[in-house]
Amino acid sequence: MTMLKLFGIVFFCSLLSPSQEVLSGLSCAVSPGAMQNVLSDAIIHNGLLQQHLQGLVLPNIVGDGGVRGSPTSITGLHLVKAGLPKLSVVLLPGIGVQLIIDSKLELSGNCLVGLLSDIIAILVDVKITANIKCTNFESGTVQVVIEDCLCILGAIKIKILSGLLSLSVNDIVLNQLRATLPGLLCPIVDFVINLVNIQLMGTLNAVIPVGTAGTIHYQLASLPFTSGMFLGMDLDGVVKQVGGSIIPHDSSASALPPLLDKLLVLGLRQSFLNAAVSLLIQIPPQTFACSPEVFSGASRLQEAILTLAPSGCSTCRGTSPLIIRLTLSGNPLILLEENKATVELSVTIQMFFERLDGSILNVLLLKADLGLNALVSIAGGKLVLGLSLGSTSLSMESSEVGINSISNLKPHCSSLLTENFLPLINGALGVGIPLPNVLGIPFVNVDFRI
């Protein structure tokens, strides 16, 4: 199962509990096999390790005590074939990741014992254990170093074409391989790991378009963290509108919750999600005539307004239908609680009549503070929010016709916003917040919690 925690939202995914003294966020974790598969693909199945092993050349072996005490020399010893390695991953708390690579190497060279020359073939099992640590975090990038590399030789089979292999030659070869192979293989693994780091870390430093609204430049917010249970990565992003203006947000580090049985935990913080939601919800003012075609409760709303105005708003009679203008006020705010996400936003509702002479009579200017319940999901590699109206707080800003009580208007305004404004918001959010292709692991069958 693939799981992610956005720091703000955790993709296992889980939103941080209020009891934790950290910024709220969403987080997810990826199943243990997923990251191991990614590393196996990058290091082994793409042929990267085998490619760099092909240049493996061992130093000449020279010794005494061959047939009848003749000197022995083995030259041109090189790798003929590397069996398909097997890779496994172990987490090292507070250090990083341990890679264990098992392979079988087939070596060949020329063997000269006394005056007898022959072809020597060597088959050796190797087990390379490398402890990998991330360090030197700067501007969203990290350096990967191998703190310890251990190369253990297993079974070794030595054959000479003629079949005349003395015990002394066998001992000379065994001793030389044990002395030289680790010093040759560990630098190759180190080089390959650094190439893979550049490739995989590039997935965490990506600029992704957000529909036509702008872009998000994802980066690591801090050094990756390891425990005995998971590898944690805190993600952040620069959110830009079309034209290049940045939507600011708090980039303070957040903590990841322990998620059992998940190897990789990712996070996006609440402040980042606020910036991303603000980017998506760029809705221009909506102006329309209050009619049944656009709002089922139009006649009831207009009648309620005329009733609230002193003397039934005699100046309103004989004018055009009531005109309504809905305008988003300020930026939306996403709030994350345990197992719950809500979006708060404000809308101004201007209601006016157009007189026959073209002048405008402002009947009411209202402010509606909305609490919207958010259904969070991941689809197509994107974080998608679906909103429904949870609460409405209505306040009056002004009235040119003497209205001073709006308590009876709340249900009508709630219906108006539900029918006319909420679909626009959900349409804008439907584009989704694109997520980076972290380590090449697709967000498929993601399970997350807030």
Short mmCIF file of C-alpha atoms in Angstrom, two decimals:
data_model
loop_
_atom_site.label_atom_id
_atom_site.label_comp_id
_atom_site.label_asym_id
_atom_site.label_seq_id
_atom_site.Cartn_x
_atom_site.Cartn_y
_atom_site.Cartn_z
CA MET A 1 0.00 0.00 0.00
CA THR A 2 1.32 3.42 -0.87
CA MET A 3 0.83 6.05 1.83
CA LEU A 4 1.89 9.70 2.04
CA LYS A 5 1.79 12.32 4.80
CA LEU A 6 1.68 15.89 3.67
CA PHE A 7 3.28 18.05 6.32
CA GLY A 8 0.03 19.48 6.83
CA ILE A 9 -1.12 16.19 5.39
CA VAL A 10 0.83 13.00 5.99
CA PHE A 11 0.73 10.42 3.28
CA PHE A 12 0.43 7.28 4.92
CA CYS A 13 -1.58 9.84 4.79
CA SER A 14 -2.32 11.26 8.24
CA LEU A 15 -2.91 14.77 9.52
CA LEU A 16 -0.96 15.60 12.62
CA SER A 17 -2.75 15.36 15.93
CA PRO A 18 -3.34 18.64 17.81
CA SER A 19 -1.69 17.04 20.83
CA GLN A 20 1.62 17.12 19.02
CA GLU A 21 3.43 20.42 19.40
CA VAL A 22 4.11 20.75 15.69
CA LEU A 23 2.50 22.43 12.75
CA SER A 24 -0.55 20.63 11.46
CA GLY A 25 -0.06 18.74 8.27
CA LEU A 26 -1.01 15.81 6.10
CA SER A 27 1.27 12.80 5.93
CA CYS A 28 1.44 9.47 4.12
CA ALA A 29 3.68 6.45 4.16
CA VAL A 30 4.69 4.01 1.47
CA SER A 31 4.71 0.26 2.02
CA PRO A 32 8.09 -1.30 2.82
CA GLY A 33 8.38 -2.98 -0.56
CA ALA A 34 7.77 0.20 -2.53
CA MET A 35 11.02 2.00 -1.74
CA GLN A 36 13.03 -1.19 -1.99
CA ASN A 37 11.56 -1.71 -5.46
CA VAL A 38 12.49 1.84 -6.43
CA LEU A 39 16.09 1.36 -5.32
CA SER A 40 16.27 -2.04 -6.97
CA ASP A 41 15.04 -0.54 -10.22
CA ALA A 42 17.45 2.40 -10.06
CA ILE A 43 20.52 0.42 -9.01
CA ILE A 44 20.02 -3.06 -10.43
CA HIS A 45 17.21 -3.54 -12.92
CA ASN A 46 18.28 -0.50 -14.94
CA GLY A 47 21.73 -2.06 -15.16
CA LEU A 48 23.53 0.81 -13.42
CA LEU A 49 25.51 -1.33 -10.98
CA GLN A 50 26.34 -3.97 -13.58
CA GLN A 51 27.45 -1.25 -16.00
CA HIS A 52 30.01 0.15 -13.56
CA LEU A 53 31.13 -3.31 -12.49
CA GLN A 54 32.08 -4.13 -16.07
CA GLY A 55 35.22 -2.06 -15.77
CA LEU A 56 36.38 -4.05 -12.74
CA VAL A 57 40.02 -5.11 -13.17
CA LEU A 58 41.97 -6.79 -10.38
CA PRO A 59 45.69 -6.34 -9.80
CA ASN A 60 48.04 -9.07 -10.88
CA ILE A 61 48.53 -11.92 -8.43
CA VAL A 62 52.06 -13.12 -7.88
CA GLY A 63 53.12 -15.89 -5.52
CA ASP A 64 55.46 -18.79 -4.92
CA GLY A 65 54.76 -22.44 -4.42
CA GLY A 66 53.01 -23.50 -7.58
CA VAL A 67 53.71 -26.84 -9.27
CA ARG A 68 57.10 -28.11 -7.96
CA GLY A 69 57.63 -24.77 -6.21
CA SER A 70 57.49 -22.75 -9.42
CA PRO A 71 56.43 -19.08 -9.18
CA THR A 72 52.78 -18.35 -9.93
CA SER A 73 51.36 -15.25 -11.60
CA ILE A 74 47.82 -14.42 -12.58
CA THR A 75 47.42 -11.47 -14.93
CA GLY A 76 44.56 -9.75 -16.73
CA LEU A 77 42.07 -10.80 -14.07
CA HIS A 78 38.80 -9.05 -14.95
CA LEU A 79 35.07 -9.34 -14.57
CA VAL A 80 33.39 -11.46 -17.21
CA LYS A 81 29.88 -11.42 -15.83
CA ALA A 82 27.98 -10.17 -12.78
CA GLY A 83 24.96 -12.22 -11.84
CA LEU A 84 21.79 -10.22 -11.30
CA PRO A 85 22.29 -8.73 -7.84
CA LYS A 86 19.67 -8.83 -5.12
CA LEU A 87 19.04 -5.75 -3.01
CA SER A 88 17.41 -5.33 0.38
CA VAL A 89 16.82 -2.24 2.55
CA VAL A 90 17.13 -1.85 6.32
CA LEU A 91 16.47 1.36 8.26
CA LEU A 92 19.16 2.52 10.69
CA PRO A 93 17.67 4.74 13.43
CA GLY A 94 19.32 8.14 13.48
CA ILE A 95 21.73 7.20 10.69
CA GLY A 96 19.96 6.47 7.46
CA VAL A 97 19.45 3.47 5.23
CA GLN A 98 21.43 0.27 4.96
CA LEU A 99 21.65 -1.31 1.52
CA ILE A 100 22.56 -4.97 1.26
CA ILE A 101 23.59 -6.16 -2.19
CA ASP A 102 24.20 -9.83 -2.94
CA SER A 103 25.76 -10.86 -6.23
CA LYS A 104 27.86 -13.53 -7.93
CA LEU A 105 30.92 -12.36 -9.88
CA GLU A 106 32.56 -14.37 -12.64
CA LEU A 107 36.25 -13.45 -13.11
CA SER A 108 38.73 -14.60 -15.71
CA GLY A 109 42.44 -14.15 -16.36
CA ASN A 110 45.69 -15.76 -17.44
CA CYS A 111 47.48 -18.06 -15.03
CA LEU A 112 51.19 -18.81 -15.41
CA VAL A 113 52.67 -21.51 -13.18
CA GLY A 114 56.29 -22.02 -13.98
CA LEU A 115 56.32 -22.33 -17.75
CA LEU A 116 52.73 -23.55 -17.98
CA SER A 117 50.16 -20.98 -19.11
CA ASP A 118 46.45 -21.51 -18.69
CA ILE A 119 43.08 -19.72 -18.39
CA ILE A 120 41.79 -19.31 -14.84
CA ALA A 121 38.09 -18.81 -14.04
CA ILE A 122 36.90 -17.65 -10.64
CA LEU A 123 33.30 -17.62 -9.39
CA VAL A 124 32.85 -15.66 -6.16
CA ASP A 125 29.79 -14.75 -4.07
CA VAL A 126 29.93 -11.23 -2.64
CA LYS A 127 27.77 -9.49 -0.09
CA ILE A 128 28.14 -5.71 0.13
CA THR A 129 26.62 -3.88 3.07
CA ALA A 130 26.61 -0.07 2.82
CA ASN A 131 25.34 2.32 5.49
CA ILE A 132 24.03 5.44 3.75
CA LYS A 133 23.50 8.78 5.46
CA CYS A 134 22.05 12.06 4.21
CA THR A 135 24.01 15.15 5.21
CA ASN A 136 24.80 18.75 4.26
CA PHE A 137 21.22 19.93 3.71
CA GLU A 138 21.12 23.17 1.74
CA SER A 139 18.42 24.78 -0.39
CA GLY A 140 16.33 21.65 -0.61
CA THR A 141 19.20 19.32 -1.54
CA VAL A 142 21.18 16.80 0.48
CA GLN A 143 24.46 15.00 0.05
CA VAL A 144 24.54 11.24 0.39
CA VAL A 145 27.59 9.61 1.95
CA ILE A 146 28.44 6.00 2.69
CA GLU A 147 29.59 5.94 6.30
CA ASP A 148 30.60 2.30 6.27
CA CYS A 149 30.96 -0.27 3.53
CA LEU A 150 31.61 -3.91 4.28
CA CYS A 151 32.30 -6.45 1.55
CA ILE A 152 32.21 -10.09 2.55
CA LEU A 153 33.24 -12.86 0.16
CA GLY A 154 31.25 -16.04 0.31
CA ALA A 155 31.80 -19.22 -1.67
CA ILE A 156 34.70 -19.05 -4.14
CA LYS A 157 35.19 -21.56 -6.94
CA ILE A 158 38.43 -21.58 -8.94
CA LYS A 159 38.97 -23.51 -12.15
CA ILE A 160 41.90 -23.78 -14.54
CA LEU A 161 41.22 -24.92 -18.09
CA SER A 162 43.69 -27.78 -17.81
CA GLY A 163 42.27 -28.80 -14.48
CA LEU A 164 45.70 -28.77 -12.81
CA LEU A 165 44.99 -26.49 -9.86
CA SER A 166 47.30 -26.87 -6.88
CA LEU A 167 46.27 -26.06 -3.34
CA SER A 168 48.93 -23.38 -3.19
CA VAL A 169 47.49 -21.57 -6.21
CA ASN A 170 44.07 -21.84 -4.64
CA ASP A 171 45.32 -20.27 -1.39
CA ILE A 172 47.14 -17.47 -3.26
CA VAL A 173 43.96 -16.55 -5.17
CA LEU A 174 41.73 -16.69 -2.09
CA ASN A 175 44.03 -14.46 -0.05
CA GLN A 176 44.42 -11.94 -2.87
CA LEU A 177 40.66 -11.69 -3.54
CA ARG A 178 39.89 -11.15 0.14
CA ALA A 179 42.54 -8.43 0.29
CA THR A 180 41.63 -6.55 -2.89
CA LEU A 181 37.98 -7.05 -3.87
CA PRO A 182 36.41 -5.03 -1.01
CA GLY A 183 38.61 -2.05 -1.82
CA LEU A 184 37.50 -2.23 -5.45
CA LEU A 185 33.79 -2.93 -5.01
CA CYS A 186 32.95 -0.38 -2.28
CA PRO A 187 34.08 2.65 -4.36
CA ILE A 188 31.91 1.40 -7.24
CA VAL A 189 28.90 1.10 -4.94
CA ASP A 190 29.64 4.57 -3.54
CA PHE A 191 29.73 6.04 -7.07
CA VAL A 192 26.50 4.29 -8.07
CA ILE A 193 24.71 5.43 -4.89
CA ASN A 194 25.62 9.05 -5.60
CA LEU A 195 24.30 8.77 -9.16
CA VAL A 196 21.05 7.30 -7.84
CA ASN A 197 20.84 10.05 -5.21
CA ILE A 198 20.96 12.70 -7.94
CA GLN A 199 18.27 10.85 -9.87
CA LEU A 200 15.92 10.24 -6.94
CA MET A 201 16.43 13.55 -5.17
CA GLY A 202 15.49 15.22 -8.44
CA THR A 203 11.97 13.90 -7.87
CA LEU A 204 11.88 15.98 -4.67
CA ASN A 205 13.06 19.15 -6.40
CA ALA A 206 10.51 19.61 -9.13
CA VAL A 207 8.48 22.47 -10.60
CA ILE A 208 4.94 21.28 -11.35
CA PRO A 209 2.22 23.31 -13.11
CA VAL A 210 -1.07 23.73 -11.25
CA GLY A 211 -3.55 23.89 -14.10
CA THR A 212 -3.34 27.38 -15.58
CA ALA A 213 -3.19 29.08 -12.17
CA GLY A 214 0.56 28.86 -11.52
CA THR A 215 3.25 26.43 -10.36
CA ILE A 216 4.53 24.66 -7.27
CA HIS A 217 8.27 24.17 -6.81
CA TYR A 218 8.61 21.25 -4.42
CA GLN A 219 11.72 20.83 -2.27
CA LEU A 220 12.86 19.01 0.84
CA ALA A 221 12.32 21.23 3.86
CA SER A 222 14.95 19.51 6.00
CA LEU A 223 17.24 16.50 6.14
CA PRO A 224 15.43 13.17 5.84
CA PHE A 225 14.87 11.51 9.21
CA THR A 226 15.12 7.82 10.02
CA SER A 227 13.78 5.79 12.88
CA GLY A 228 13.60 2.06 13.27
CA MET A 229 10.19 2.19 11.63
CA PHE A 230 10.28 4.70 8.80
CA LEU A 231 12.20 7.11 6.64
CA GLY A 232 10.63 10.55 6.93
CA MET A 233 10.80 13.37 4.39
CA ASP A 234 9.44 16.83 5.14
CA LEU A 235 8.32 18.51 1.93
CA ASP A 236 7.74 22.16 1.25
CA GLY A 237 7.03 24.15 -1.87
CA VAL A 238 7.20 27.61 -3.39
CA VAL A 239 3.73 28.47 -4.69
CA LYS A 240 3.71 30.93 -7.58
CA GLN A 241 0.85 32.53 -9.42
CA VAL A 242 0.96 33.03 -13.16
CA GLY A 243 3.19 36.04 -13.64
CA GLY A 244 5.64 34.97 -10.97
CA SER A 245 4.21 36.43 -7.75
CA ILE A 246 4.78 34.12 -4.78
CA ILE A 247 2.02 33.26 -2.32
CA PRO A 248 3.88 33.36 1.03
CA HIS A 249 3.49 30.74 3.75
CA ASP A 250 5.22 29.67 6.95
CA SER A 251 8.04 27.24 6.15
CA SER A 252 8.89 26.23 9.70
CA ALA A 253 9.76 22.57 10.06
CA SER A 254 7.13 20.10 11.20
CA ALA A 255 7.40 16.71 12.84
CA LEU A 256 6.19 13.41 11.43
CA PRO A 257 4.07 11.02 13.45
CA PRO A 258 5.29 7.45 13.85
CA LEU A 259 3.44 5.30 11.35
CA LEU A 260 3.89 1.59 11.96
CA ASP A 261 4.68 -0.85 9.16
CA LYS A 262 5.37 1.93 6.66
CA LEU A 263 8.85 2.44 5.29
CA LEU A 264 8.53 5.94 3.86
CA VAL A 265 6.67 8.86 5.43
CA LEU A 266 6.18 12.11 3.54
CA GLY A 267 4.62 15.33 4.72
CA LEU A 268 3.19 18.65 3.55
CA ARG A 269 2.45 21.26 6.17
CA GLN A 270 -0.81 23.10 6.70
CA SER A 271 0.71 26.47 5.79
CA PHE A 272 1.84 25.13 2.42
CA LEU A 273 -1.62 23.72 1.75
CA ASN A 274 -3.10 27.14 2.50
CA ALA A 275 -0.91 28.69 -0.17
CA ALA A 276 -1.80 25.96 -2.66
CA VAL A 277 -5.55 26.27 -1.99
CA SER A 278 -5.27 30.06 -2.34
CA LEU A 279 -3.63 29.52 -5.72
CA LEU A 280 -6.47 27.30 -6.90
CA ILE A 281 -9.35 29.40 -5.61
CA GLN A 282 -8.94 32.45 -7.84
CA ILE A 283 -12.60 33.17 -8.56
CA PRO A 284 -13.60 36.55 -10.05
CA PRO A 285 -16.73 38.32 -8.72
CA GLN A 286 -19.96 36.68 -9.89
CA THR A 287 -22.84 38.98 -10.82
CA PHE A 288 -26.29 37.71 -11.80
CA ALA A 289 -29.96 38.58 -11.66
CA CYS A 290 -31.81 36.97 -8.79
CA SER A 291 -34.11 34.74 -10.81
CA PRO A 292 -35.37 31.16 -10.50
CA GLU A 293 -33.18 30.19 -13.46
CA VAL A 294 -30.00 30.75 -11.43
CA PHE A 295 -31.28 30.34 -7.88
CA SER A 296 -34.28 28.30 -6.81
CA GLY A 297 -35.01 30.51 -3.80
CA ALA A 298 -34.75 33.80 -5.74
CA SER A 299 -38.32 34.97 -5.23
CA ARG A 300 -38.29 34.13 -1.52
CA LEU A 301 -34.99 35.97 -0.99
CA GLN A 302 -36.21 39.08 -2.82
CA GLU A 303 -39.50 39.12 -0.95
CA ALA A 304 -37.70 38.68 2.39
CA ILE A 305 -35.47 41.66 1.61
CA LEU A 306 -38.40 43.87 0.63
CA THR A 307 -40.21 42.86 3.80
CA LEU A 308 -37.20 43.77 5.98
CA ALA A 309 -36.87 47.25 4.48
CA PRO A 310 -38.89 50.03 6.13
CA SER A 311 -42.24 50.61 4.39
CA GLY A 312 -41.54 47.56 2.25
CA CYS A 313 -38.83 49.49 0.40
CA SER A 314 -41.14 51.61 -1.73
CA THR A 315 -38.12 52.95 -3.63
CA CYS A 316 -37.34 49.38 -4.69
CA ARG A 317 -40.67 48.86 -6.43
CA GLY A 318 -40.80 49.19 -10.15
CA THR A 319 -37.10 48.60 -10.58
CA SER A 320 -35.29 45.75 -12.31
CA PRO A 321 -34.94 42.33 -10.65
CA LEU A 322 -32.63 42.15 -7.67
CA ILE A 323 -28.98 41.90 -8.75
CA ILE A 324 -26.55 39.88 -6.67
CA ARG A 325 -22.78 40.07 -6.74
CA LEU A 326 -20.72 37.43 -4.90
CA THR A 327 -17.06 38.28 -4.25
CA LEU A 328 -14.44 36.16 -2.52
CA SER A 329 -12.97 38.19 0.35
CA GLY A 330 -9.39 37.47 1.39
CA ASN A 331 -7.65 34.11 1.11
CA PRO A 332 -9.17 30.78 2.10
CA LEU A 333 -7.73 29.08 5.17
CA ILE A 334 -7.48 25.31 5.53
CA LEU A 335 -7.59 24.03 9.10
CA LEU A 336 -6.35 20.55 9.93
CA GLU A 337 -7.41 18.66 13.01
CA GLU A 338 -7.20 15.01 13.86
CA ASN A 339 -9.17 13.14 11.21
CA LYS A 340 -10.76 16.38 10.04
CA ALA A 341 -10.08 19.10 7.49
CA THR A 342 -12.10 22.28 7.04
CA VAL A 343 -11.74 25.33 4.85
CA GLU A 344 -12.72 28.78 6.07
CA LEU A 345 -13.39 31.57 3.61
CA SER A 346 -15.36 34.80 3.45
CA VAL A 347 -17.68 36.01 0.72
CA THR A 348 -19.24 39.46 0.35
CA ILE A 349 -22.81 39.44 -0.92
CA GLN A 350 -23.88 42.67 -2.55
CA MET A 351 -27.59 43.02 -3.38
CA PHE A 352 -28.77 45.99 -5.41
CA PHE A 353 -31.38 47.23 -7.88
CA GLU A 354 -30.72 49.09 -11.08
CA ARG A 355 -33.12 52.03 -11.43
CA LEU A 356 -34.63 53.00 -14.75
CA ASP A 357 -32.29 55.98 -14.95
CA GLY A 358 -29.30 53.63 -14.69
CA SER A 359 -28.36 54.48 -11.11
CA ILE A 360 -27.82 51.76 -8.52
CA LEU A 361 -29.66 51.30 -5.24
CA ASN A 362 -27.54 49.27 -2.83
CA VAL A 363 -30.04 47.35 -0.76
CA LEU A 364 -27.64 45.22 1.29
CA LEU A 365 -23.95 44.50 1.61
CA LEU A 366 -23.39 41.32 3.63
CA LYS A 367 -20.37 39.35 4.69
CA ALA A 368 -20.69 35.57 4.92
CA ASP A 369 -18.02 33.65 6.82
CA LEU A 370 -18.20 30.04 5.67
CA GLY A 371 -16.97 26.89 7.36
CA LEU A 372 -16.63 24.23 4.67
CA ASN A 373 -16.15 20.56 5.38
CA ALA A 374 -13.33 19.15 3.24
CA LEU A 375 -13.27 15.65 1.84
CA VAL A 376 -9.61 14.88 1.10
CA SER A 377 -8.63 12.35 -1.55
CA ILE A 378 -5.76 11.53 -3.87
CA ALA A 379 -6.46 10.90 -7.53
CA GLY A 380 -4.18 10.95 -10.54
CA GLY A 381 -1.16 11.96 -8.44
CA LYS A 382 -3.00 14.98 -7.04
CA LEU A 383 -4.40 15.97 -3.68
CA VAL A 384 -8.04 16.85 -4.24
CA LEU A 385 -10.38 18.67 -1.86
CA GLY A 386 -14.15 18.45 -2.16
CA LEU A 387 -16.05 21.01 -0.07
CA SER A 388 -19.53 21.05 1.40
CA LEU A 389 -21.17 23.80 3.43
CA GLY A 390 -20.83 23.22 7.14
CA SER A 391 -21.63 26.57 8.74
CA THR A 392 -22.52 30.12 7.74
CA SER A 393 -22.04 33.26 9.80
CA LEU A 394 -23.79 36.29 8.28
CA SER A 395 -23.11 39.92 9.16
CA MET A 396 -24.36 43.15 7.63
CA GLU A 397 -21.88 45.70 6.31
CA SER A 398 -24.29 48.38 5.05
CA SER A 399 -27.77 49.10 3.64
CA GLU A 400 -29.07 52.12 1.71
CA VAL A 401 -32.69 51.27 2.38
CA GLY A 402 -32.58 51.17 6.17
CA ILE A 403 -32.45 47.40 6.74
CA ASN A 404 -31.01 46.69 10.18
CA SER A 405 -31.95 43.07 10.84
CA ILE A 406 -30.87 40.17 8.63
CA SER A 407 -31.60 37.16 10.85
CA ASN A 408 -34.31 35.92 8.49
CA LEU A 409 -31.94 36.02 5.51
CA LYS A 410 -29.47 33.36 6.72
CA PRO A 411 -31.23 30.28 5.23
CA HIS A 412 -31.78 32.10 1.92
CA CYS A 413 -28.15 33.20 1.73
CA SER A 414 -26.91 29.73 2.66
CA SER A 415 -28.95 28.27 -0.20
CA LEU A 416 -27.68 31.00 -2.53
CA LEU A 417 -24.05 30.20 -1.72
CA THR A 418 -24.62 26.44 -1.91
CA GLU A 419 -26.24 26.71 -5.35
CA ASN A 420 -24.15 29.46 -6.92
CA PHE A 421 -20.78 29.83 -5.26
CA LEU A 422 -19.81 26.44 -3.84
CA PRO A 423 -19.86 24.71 -7.27
CA LEU A 424 -17.41 27.35 -8.53
CA ILE A 425 -15.07 26.69 -5.61
CA ASN A 426 -15.22 22.92 -6.07
CA GLY A 427 -14.66 23.37 -9.78
CA ALA A 428 -11.51 25.37 -9.07
CA LEU A 429 -10.30 22.85 -6.50
CA GLY A 430 -11.05 20.00 -8.89
CA VAL A 431 -7.80 20.77 -10.70
CA GLY A 432 -6.11 19.32 -7.62
CA ILE A 433 -2.82 20.07 -5.91
CA PRO A 434 -0.23 18.11 -7.92
CA LEU A 435 2.09 15.97 -5.85
CA PRO A 436 5.73 15.29 -6.72
CA ASN A 437 6.61 11.85 -8.05
CA VAL A 438 8.56 11.14 -4.87
CA LEU A 439 11.38 8.66 -5.55
CA GLY A 440 9.38 7.53 -8.56
CA ILE A 441 6.79 5.87 -6.30
CA PRO A 442 3.30 6.38 -7.78
CA PHE A 443 0.48 7.47 -5.49
CA VAL A 444 -1.73 4.46 -6.12
CA ASN A 445 -4.25 3.12 -3.58
CA VAL A 446 -3.14 5.76 -1.12
CA ASP A 447 -4.44 5.54 2.42
CA PHE A 448 -4.10 8.63 4.58
CA ARG A 449 -5.40 10.08 7.77
CA ILE A 450 -5.62 13.61 9.08
#
